[in-house]
Amino acid sequence: EVHLVESGGGLVKSGGSLRLSCAASGITFTTYSLNWVRQAPGRGLEWVSSISSGSTYIYYADSVKGRFTISRDNAKNSVYLQMNSLRAEDTAVYFCAGTLGKQCTNGGCIPIRLAYYGLDVWGPGTTVTVSS
Amino acid sequence: DIQMTQSPSSLSASVGDSVTITCRASQSISNYLNWYQQKPGKVPKALIYTASSLQTGVPSRFSGSGSGTDFTLTISSLQPEDFATYFCQQSYSTPLTFGGGTKVEIK
């Protein structure tokens, strides 16, 4: 069974930092691109950042660029989000979401467009609250 | 950035009704359009990818169509468990962007 489990959320003051972690099981982690998606209270979904299976491609939303850093450790089946200079508007539930990033056969691996198959694996989320 | 606009933002329907939700992209995204369902307090669930392909395990009463800029999600016979909020999301380019959501409520 596939599991993504986030941790590291909490209450932090404006300007502070947090590091979110997401541990995966039940998937071939090295074939998945991992993403962070957030949802502010009562609001819709906002994509935050993505990292490809081999960390070659990394993307950020403009709203977090320069403040957040995504990384992954394939040996630990984990992805991270380092969040610095936090603002009140960063308050949200942060979801880790996975999408197949490459398809591998005996002949090798073919990269897949980011989220081509949709974000089909989600963790339960971790709550980040930034107080002003 | 590609803007995704959903309509309506909410709708009321009865069990057994057919409902259609529309998603419009601010520029052509080919068929790189995904749909998600989210129930209150729950995690989003992927329903459809590439505009019309059902995720494994999704009931056949869900269907998606469209290409270019205009897309629809149709639920052919609404069931009690379908009352939820639905989001579209484009995967044509980064930043990945979501529509604002359509809340399907019980009439």
PDB file of C-alpha atoms in Angstrom:
ATOM      1  CA  GLU A   1       0.000   0.000   0.000  1.00  0.00           C
ATOM      2  CA  VAL A   2       1.226   3.458  -0.886  1.00  0.00           C
ATOM      3  CA  HIS A   3       1.885   5.902   1.924  1.00  0.00           C
ATOM      4  CA  LEU A   4       3.191   9.413   2.096  1.00  0.00           C
ATOM      5  CA  VAL A   5       3.470  10.864   5.573  1.00  0.00           C
ATOM      6  CA  GLU A   6       4.377  14.460   6.269  1.00  0.00           C
ATOM      7  CA  SER A   7       5.874  15.813   9.471  1.00  0.00           C
ATOM      8  CA  GLY A   8       7.480  18.960  10.767  1.00  0.00           C
ATOM      9  CA  GLY A   9       4.566  21.350  10.819  1.00  0.00           C
ATOM     10  CA  GLY A  10       3.836  23.584  13.743  1.00  0.00           C
ATOM     11  CA  LEU A  11       3.419  27.108  15.041  1.00  0.00           C
ATOM     12  CA  VAL A  12       6.149  29.576  14.172  1.00  0.00           C
ATOM     13  CA  LYS A  13       6.489  33.328  14.331  1.00  0.00           C
ATOM     14  CA  SER A  14       6.674  35.472  11.266  1.00  0.00           C
ATOM     15  CA  GLY A  15      10.205  35.450   9.904  1.00  0.00           C
ATOM     16  CA  GLY A  16      10.914  32.041  11.375  1.00  0.00           C
ATOM     17  CA  SER A  17      11.783  28.745   9.729  1.00  0.00           C
ATOM     18  CA  LEU A  18      10.431  25.220   9.562  1.00  0.00           C
ATOM     19  CA  ARG A  19      11.544  22.082   7.785  1.00  0.00           C
ATOM     20  CA  LEU A  20       8.862  19.746   6.533  1.00  0.00           C
ATOM     21  CA  SER A  21       9.572  16.113   5.794  1.00  0.00           C
ATOM     22  CA  CYS A  22       7.647  13.566   3.782  1.00  0.00           C
ATOM     23  CA  ALA A  23       8.414   9.870   4.056  1.00  0.00           C
ATOM     24  CA  ALA A  24       7.234   7.520   1.337  1.00  0.00           C
ATOM     25  CA  SER A  25       6.537   3.809   1.297  1.00  0.00           C
ATOM     26  CA  GLY A  26       4.887   1.446  -1.123  1.00  0.00           C
ATOM     27  CA  ILE A  27       6.189   3.208  -4.217  1.00  0.00           C
ATOM     28  CA  THR A  28       9.371   2.962  -6.225  1.00  0.00           C
ATOM     29  CA  PHE A  29      10.529   6.276  -4.844  1.00  0.00           C
ATOM     30  CA  THR A  30      13.216   6.873  -7.431  1.00  0.00           C
ATOM     31  CA  THR A  31      10.649   6.920 -10.232  1.00  0.00           C
ATOM     32  CA  TYR A  32       8.447   9.539  -8.613  1.00  0.00           C
ATOM     33  CA  SER A  33       8.507  13.300  -8.789  1.00  0.00           C
ATOM     34  CA  LEU A  34       7.469  14.786  -5.481  1.00  0.00           C
ATOM     35  CA  ASN A  35       5.544  17.939  -4.895  1.00  0.00           C
ATOM     36  CA  TRP A  36       4.391  20.160  -2.076  1.00  0.00           C
ATOM     37  CA  VAL A  37       0.884  21.544  -2.348  1.00  0.00           C
ATOM     38  CA  ARG A  38      -0.688  23.748   0.303  1.00  0.00           C
ATOM     39  CA  GLN A  39      -4.186  24.698   1.295  1.00  0.00           C
ATOM     40  CA  ALA A  40      -4.876  27.729   3.427  1.00  0.00           C
ATOM     41  CA  PRO A  41      -7.863  27.482   5.788  1.00  0.00           C
ATOM     42  CA  GLY A  42     -11.078  27.470   3.783  1.00  0.00           C
ATOM     43  CA  ARG A  43      -9.222  28.022   0.517  1.00  0.00           C
ATOM     44  CA  GLY A  44      -8.291  26.071  -2.567  1.00  0.00           C
ATOM     45  CA  LEU A  45      -5.178  24.150  -3.491  1.00  0.00           C
ATOM     46  CA  GLU A  46      -1.925  25.942  -4.262  1.00  0.00           C
ATOM     47  CA  TRP A  47       1.079  24.168  -5.767  1.00  0.00           C
ATOM     48  CA  VAL A  48       4.277  25.144  -3.953  1.00  0.00           C
ATOM     49  CA  SER A  49       7.207  23.198  -5.357  1.00  0.00           C
ATOM     50  CA  SER A  50       8.263  20.111  -7.313  1.00  0.00           C
ATOM     51  CA  ILE A  51      11.400  18.019  -7.521  1.00  0.00           C
ATOM     52  CA  SER A  52      12.097  15.423 -10.174  1.00  0.00           C
ATOM     53  CA  SER A  53      13.078  11.850  -9.432  1.00  0.00           C
ATOM     54  CA  GLY A  54      16.791  12.538  -9.655  1.00  0.00           C
ATOM     55  CA  SER A  55      16.612  16.101  -8.291  1.00  0.00           C
ATOM     56  CA  THR A  56      17.611  17.430 -11.723  1.00  0.00           C
ATOM     57  CA  TYR A  57      14.531  19.576 -12.123  1.00  0.00           C
ATOM     58  CA  ILE A  58      13.264  21.763  -9.317  1.00  0.00           C
ATOM     59  CA  TYR A  59      10.454  24.277  -9.556  1.00  0.00           C
ATOM     60  CA  TYR A  60       8.877  26.776  -7.188  1.00  0.00           C
ATOM     61  CA  ALA A  61       5.821  28.956  -7.077  1.00  0.00           C
ATOM     62  CA  ASP A  62       6.703  32.640  -7.264  1.00  0.00           C
ATOM     63  CA  SER A  63       5.135  33.130  -3.850  1.00  0.00           C
ATOM     64  CA  VAL A  64       7.833  31.011  -2.188  1.00  0.00           C
ATOM     65  CA  LYS A  65      10.798  31.375  -4.519  1.00  0.00           C
ATOM     66  CA  GLY A  66      13.905  32.452  -2.636  1.00  0.00           C
ATOM     67  CA  ARG A  67      12.390  31.473   0.715  1.00  0.00           C
ATOM     68  CA  PHE A  68      11.615  27.764   0.355  1.00  0.00           C
ATOM     69  CA  THR A  69      13.957  24.969  -0.740  1.00  0.00           C
ATOM     70  CA  ILE A  70      12.846  21.513  -1.800  1.00  0.00           C
ATOM     71  CA  SER A  71      15.181  18.537  -1.632  1.00  0.00           C
ATOM     72  CA  ARG A  72      15.000  14.773  -1.536  1.00  0.00           C
ATOM     73  CA  ASP A  73      17.017  11.852  -0.238  1.00  0.00           C
ATOM     74  CA  ASN A  74      16.308   8.802  -2.363  1.00  0.00           C
ATOM     75  CA  ALA A  75      18.218   6.582   0.062  1.00  0.00           C
ATOM     76  CA  LYS A  76      15.708   7.533   2.749  1.00  0.00           C
ATOM     77  CA  ASN A  77      12.632   7.669   0.488  1.00  0.00           C
ATOM     78  CA  SER A  78      12.047  11.180   1.730  1.00  0.00           C
ATOM     79  CA  VAL A  79      11.446  14.670   0.424  1.00  0.00           C
ATOM     80  CA  TYR A  80      11.883  17.878   2.369  1.00  0.00           C
ATOM     81  CA  LEU A  81      10.743  21.464   2.276  1.00  0.00           C
ATOM     82  CA  GLN A  82      12.919  23.990   4.069  1.00  0.00           C
ATOM     83  CA  MET A  83      10.818  27.069   4.700  1.00  0.00           C
ATOM     84  CA  ASN A  84      12.552  30.284   5.704  1.00  0.00           C
ATOM     85  CA  SER A  85      11.335  33.834   6.225  1.00  0.00           C
ATOM     86  CA  LEU A  86       7.845  32.553   6.899  1.00  0.00           C
ATOM     87  CA  ARG A  87       4.912  34.913   6.547  1.00  0.00           C
ATOM     88  CA  ALA A  88       1.365  34.817   7.850  1.00  0.00           C
ATOM     89  CA  GLU A  89       0.164  34.014   4.331  1.00  0.00           C
ATOM     90  CA  ASP A  90       2.165  30.783   4.415  1.00  0.00           C
ATOM     91  CA  THR A  91      -0.266  29.440   7.012  1.00  0.00           C
ATOM     92  CA  ALA A  92      -1.788  26.315   5.491  1.00  0.00           C
ATOM     93  CA  VAL A  93      -1.957  22.571   5.483  1.00  0.00           C
ATOM     94  CA  TYR A  94       1.014  21.358   3.465  1.00  0.00           C
ATOM     95  CA  PHE A  95       0.508  18.196   1.476  1.00  0.00           C
ATOM     96  CA  CYS A  96       3.218  16.045  -0.025  1.00  0.00           C
ATOM     97  CA  ALA A  97       1.988  14.685  -3.353  1.00  0.00           C
ATOM     98  CA  GLY A  98       3.632  12.249  -5.715  1.00  0.00           C
ATOM     99  CA  THR A  99       3.401  11.706  -9.428  1.00  0.00           C
ATOM    100  CA  LEU A 100       5.161   9.187 -11.618  1.00  0.00           C
ATOM    101  CA  GLY A 101       8.246  10.905 -12.973  1.00  0.00           C
ATOM    102  CA  LYS A 102       9.668   8.246 -15.218  1.00  0.00           C
ATOM    103  CA  GLN A 103       8.706   4.900 -16.633  1.00  0.00           C
ATOM    104  CA  CYS A 104      11.317   2.198 -16.602  1.00  0.00           C
ATOM    105  CA  THR A 105      11.526  -0.990 -18.588  1.00  0.00           C
ATOM    106  CA  ASN A 106      14.341  -3.363 -19.320  1.00  0.00           C
ATOM    107  CA  GLY A 107      15.384  -0.951 -22.058  1.00  0.00           C
ATOM    108  CA  GLY A 108      15.810   1.937 -19.689  1.00  0.00           C
ATOM    109  CA  CYS A 109      13.810   4.807 -18.234  1.00  0.00           C
ATOM    110  CA  ILE A 110      11.806   7.472 -20.031  1.00  0.00           C
ATOM    111  CA  PRO A 111      11.050  10.744 -18.259  1.00  0.00           C
ATOM    112  CA  ILE A 112       7.411  11.707 -17.892  1.00  0.00           C
ATOM    113  CA  ARG A 113       6.064  15.258 -18.040  1.00  0.00           C
ATOM    114  CA  LEU A 114       5.531  16.632 -14.549  1.00  0.00           C
ATOM    115  CA  ALA A 115       2.107  15.592 -13.228  1.00  0.00           C
ATOM    116  CA  TYR A 116       1.146  13.969 -16.557  1.00  0.00           C
ATOM    117  CA  TYR A 117      -0.696  11.281 -14.610  1.00  0.00           C
ATOM    118  CA  GLY A 118      -1.908  13.810 -12.065  1.00  0.00           C
ATOM    119  CA  LEU A 119      -0.815  14.037  -8.456  1.00  0.00           C
ATOM    120  CA  ASP A 120      -2.057  10.569  -7.629  1.00  0.00           C
ATOM    121  CA  VAL A 121      -0.453   9.941  -4.259  1.00  0.00           C
ATOM    122  CA  TRP A 122      -1.061  12.282  -1.346  1.00  0.00           C
ATOM    123  CA  GLY A 123      -0.056  12.408   2.277  1.00  0.00           C
ATOM    124  CA  PRO A 124      -2.495  13.453   5.015  1.00  0.00           C
ATOM    125  CA  GLY A 125      -0.831  16.844   5.329  1.00  0.00           C
ATOM    126  CA  THR A 126       0.916  18.758   8.073  1.00  0.00           C
ATOM    127  CA  THR A 127      -0.293  22.095   9.407  1.00  0.00           C
ATOM    128  CA  VAL A 128       1.908  25.168   9.383  1.00  0.00           C
ATOM    129  CA  THR A 129       0.721  28.199  11.308  1.00  0.00           C
ATOM    130  CA  VAL A 130       2.668  31.431  11.090  1.00  0.00           C
ATOM    131  CA  SER A 131       1.778  34.004  13.704  1.00  0.00           C
ATOM    132  CA  SER A 132       2.324  37.648  13.075  1.00  0.00           C
TER     133      SER A 132
ATOM    134  CA  ASP B   1       1.330  31.691 -15.437  1.00  0.00           C
ATOM    135  CA  ILE B   2      -1.679  29.777 -16.711  1.00  0.00           C
ATOM    136  CA  GLN B   3      -4.874  30.726 -14.910  1.00  0.00           C
ATOM    137  CA  MET B   4      -7.505  28.050 -14.388  1.00  0.00           C
ATOM    138  CA  THR B   5     -11.085  29.193 -13.960  1.00  0.00           C
ATOM    139  CA  GLN B   6     -13.785  26.831 -12.784  1.00  0.00           C
ATOM    140  CA  SER B   7     -17.508  27.320 -12.992  1.00  0.00           C
ATOM    141  CA  PRO B   8     -19.742  27.242 -11.191  1.00  0.00           C
ATOM    142  CA  SER B   9     -18.065  27.812  -7.844  1.00  0.00           C
ATOM    143  CA  SER B  10     -20.837  25.796  -6.233  1.00  0.00           C
ATOM    144  CA  LEU B  11     -23.906  23.880  -7.250  1.00  0.00           C
ATOM    145  CA  SER B  12     -26.737  22.029  -5.578  1.00  0.00           C
ATOM    146  CA  ALA B  13     -27.914  18.730  -6.969  1.00  0.00           C
ATOM    147  CA  SER B  14     -29.856  15.649  -5.970  1.00  0.00           C
ATOM    148  CA  VAL B  15     -28.776  12.033  -5.867  1.00  0.00           C
ATOM    149  CA  GLY B  16     -29.162  10.634  -9.354  1.00  0.00           C
ATOM    150  CA  ASP B  17     -28.675  13.948 -11.116  1.00  0.00           C
ATOM    151  CA  SER B  18     -26.096  14.473 -13.818  1.00  0.00           C
ATOM    152  CA  VAL B  19     -23.760  17.386 -13.108  1.00  0.00           C
ATOM    153  CA  THR B  20     -21.162  19.105 -15.232  1.00  0.00           C
ATOM    154  CA  ILE B  21     -18.313  21.274 -14.028  1.00  0.00           C
ATOM    155  CA  THR B  22     -16.369  23.479 -16.397  1.00  0.00           C
ATOM    156  CA  CYS B  23     -12.699  24.434 -16.256  1.00  0.00           C
ATOM    157  CA  ARG B  24     -11.172  27.017 -18.571  1.00  0.00           C
ATOM    158  CA  ALA B  25      -7.465  27.661 -19.049  1.00  0.00           C
ATOM    159  CA  SER B  26      -6.104  31.118 -19.862  1.00  0.00           C
ATOM    160  CA  GLN B  27      -4.154  29.606 -22.762  1.00  0.00           C
ATOM    161  CA  SER B  28      -4.103  26.319 -24.601  1.00  0.00           C
ATOM    162  CA  ILE B  29      -2.896  23.440 -22.459  1.00  0.00           C
ATOM    163  CA  SER B  30      -3.538  20.651 -24.965  1.00  0.00           C
ATOM    164  CA  ASN B  31      -5.010  17.844 -22.845  1.00  0.00           C
ATOM    165  CA  TYR B  32      -2.755  18.334 -19.817  1.00  0.00           C
ATOM    166  CA  LEU B  33      -5.633  18.698 -17.428  1.00  0.00           C
ATOM    167  CA  ASN B  34      -6.275  16.758 -14.224  1.00  0.00           C
ATOM    168  CA  TRP B  35      -9.276  16.607 -11.910  1.00  0.00           C
ATOM    169  CA  TYR B  36      -9.365  16.014  -8.155  1.00  0.00           C
ATOM    170  CA  GLN B  37     -12.063  15.428  -5.575  1.00  0.00           C
ATOM    171  CA  GLN B  38     -11.735  16.663  -2.014  1.00  0.00           C
ATOM    172  CA  LYS B  39     -14.138  15.969   0.804  1.00  0.00           C
ATOM    173  CA  PRO B  40     -14.196  18.203   3.900  1.00  0.00           C
ATOM    174  CA  GLY B  41     -11.186  17.597   6.093  1.00  0.00           C
ATOM    175  CA  LYS B  42      -9.823  15.000   3.720  1.00  0.00           C
ATOM    176  CA  VAL B  43      -6.949  14.686   1.299  1.00  0.00           C
ATOM    177  CA  PRO B  44      -7.490  15.453  -2.393  1.00  0.00           C
ATOM    178  CA  LYS B  45      -8.066  12.376  -4.514  1.00  0.00           C
ATOM    179  CA  ALA B  46      -7.014  12.182  -8.138  1.00  0.00           C
ATOM    180  CA  LEU B  47      -9.928  11.375 -10.427  1.00  0.00           C
ATOM    181  CA  ILE B  48      -8.911  12.034 -14.021  1.00  0.00           C
ATOM    182  CA  TYR B  49      -5.645  12.739 -15.837  1.00  0.00           C
ATOM    183  CA  THR B  50      -4.960  14.036 -19.335  1.00  0.00           C
ATOM    184  CA  ALA B  51      -8.486  15.412 -19.494  1.00  0.00           C
ATOM    185  CA  SER B  52     -10.330  12.135 -19.942  1.00  0.00           C
ATOM    186  CA  SER B  53      -8.423   9.182 -18.472  1.00  0.00           C
ATOM    187  CA  LEU B  54      -9.851   7.773 -15.255  1.00  0.00           C
ATOM    188  CA  GLN B  55      -7.512   6.998 -12.417  1.00  0.00           C
ATOM    189  CA  THR B  56      -7.579   3.381 -11.282  1.00  0.00           C
ATOM    190  CA  GLY B  57     -10.574   2.667  -9.116  1.00  0.00           C
ATOM    191  CA  VAL B  58     -12.578   5.751 -10.056  1.00  0.00           C
ATOM    192  CA  PRO B  59     -16.204   4.884 -10.870  1.00  0.00           C
ATOM    193  CA  SER B  60     -17.238   5.107 -14.508  1.00  0.00           C
ATOM    194  CA  ARG B  61     -19.942   7.662 -13.681  1.00  0.00           C
ATOM    195  CA  PHE B  62     -17.098  10.194 -13.695  1.00  0.00           C
ATOM    196  CA  SER B  63     -15.953  11.381 -17.085  1.00  0.00           C
ATOM    197  CA  GLY B  64     -13.823  14.180 -18.423  1.00  0.00           C
ATOM    198  CA  SER B  65     -13.532  15.817 -21.787  1.00  0.00           C
ATOM    199  CA  GLY B  66     -11.997  18.758 -23.548  1.00  0.00           C
ATOM    200  CA  SER B  67      -8.772  20.015 -25.015  1.00  0.00           C
ATOM    201  CA  GLY B  68      -7.125  23.321 -25.633  1.00  0.00           C
ATOM    202  CA  THR B  69      -8.687  25.738 -23.188  1.00  0.00           C
ATOM    203  CA  ASP B  70     -12.077  24.267 -22.301  1.00  0.00           C
ATOM    204  CA  PHE B  71     -12.679  21.181 -20.214  1.00  0.00           C
ATOM    205  CA  THR B  72     -15.545  19.517 -18.406  1.00  0.00           C
ATOM    206  CA  LEU B  73     -15.985  17.016 -15.620  1.00  0.00           C
ATOM    207  CA  THR B  74     -19.287  15.170 -15.669  1.00  0.00           C
ATOM    208  CA  ILE B  75     -20.770  12.990 -12.976  1.00  0.00           C
ATOM    209  CA  SER B  76     -23.491  11.038 -14.732  1.00  0.00           C
ATOM    210  CA  SER B  77     -25.566   9.880 -11.747  1.00  0.00           C
ATOM    211  CA  LEU B  78     -24.630  11.664  -8.564  1.00  0.00           C
ATOM    212  CA  GLN B  79     -24.158   9.393  -5.569  1.00  0.00           C
ATOM    213  CA  PRO B  80     -24.161  10.434  -1.891  1.00  0.00           C
ATOM    214  CA  GLU B  81     -20.394   9.961  -1.694  1.00  0.00           C
ATOM    215  CA  ASP B  82     -19.849  12.381  -4.602  1.00  0.00           C
ATOM    216  CA  PHE B  83     -20.775  15.462  -2.614  1.00  0.00           C
ATOM    217  CA  ALA B  84     -17.419  17.172  -2.375  1.00  0.00           C
ATOM    218  CA  THR B  85     -15.310  19.934  -3.886  1.00  0.00           C
ATOM    219  CA  TYR B  86     -13.737  19.336  -7.279  1.00  0.00           C
ATOM    220  CA  PHE B  87     -10.570  20.998  -8.551  1.00  0.00           C
ATOM    221  CA  CYS B  88      -9.021  21.077 -11.985  1.00  0.00           C
ATOM    222  CA  GLN B  89      -5.241  21.441 -12.407  1.00  0.00           C
ATOM    223  CA  GLN B  90      -3.084  22.000 -15.465  1.00  0.00           C
ATOM    224  CA  SER B  91       0.154  20.116 -15.980  1.00  0.00           C
ATOM    225  CA  TYR B  92       1.116  21.872 -19.222  1.00  0.00           C
ATOM    226  CA  SER B  93       3.716  24.064 -17.593  1.00  0.00           C
ATOM    227  CA  THR B  94       5.051  25.211 -14.264  1.00  0.00           C
ATOM    228  CA  PRO B  95       3.841  26.701 -12.084  1.00  0.00           C
ATOM    229  CA  LEU B  96       1.249  23.967 -11.855  1.00  0.00           C
ATOM    230  CA  THR B  97      -2.020  25.771 -11.248  1.00  0.00           C
ATOM    231  CA  PHE B  98      -5.364  24.721  -9.845  1.00  0.00           C
ATOM    232  CA  GLY B  99      -8.821  26.034 -10.452  1.00  0.00           C
ATOM    233  CA  GLY B 100     -10.619  27.632  -7.556  1.00  0.00           C
ATOM    234  CA  GLY B 101     -12.828  24.620  -6.964  1.00  0.00           C
ATOM    235  CA  THR B 102     -16.466  23.682  -7.413  1.00  0.00           C
ATOM    236  CA  LYS B 103     -18.410  22.625  -4.355  1.00  0.00           C
ATOM    237  CA  VAL B 104     -21.119  20.086  -5.107  1.00  0.00           C
ATOM    238  CA  GLU B 105     -23.763  20.198  -2.411  1.00  0.00           C
ATOM    239  CA  ILE B 106     -26.875  18.212  -1.699  1.00  0.00           C
ATOM    240  CA  LYS B 107     -30.110  19.858  -2.780  1.00  0.00           C
TER     241      LYS B 107
END
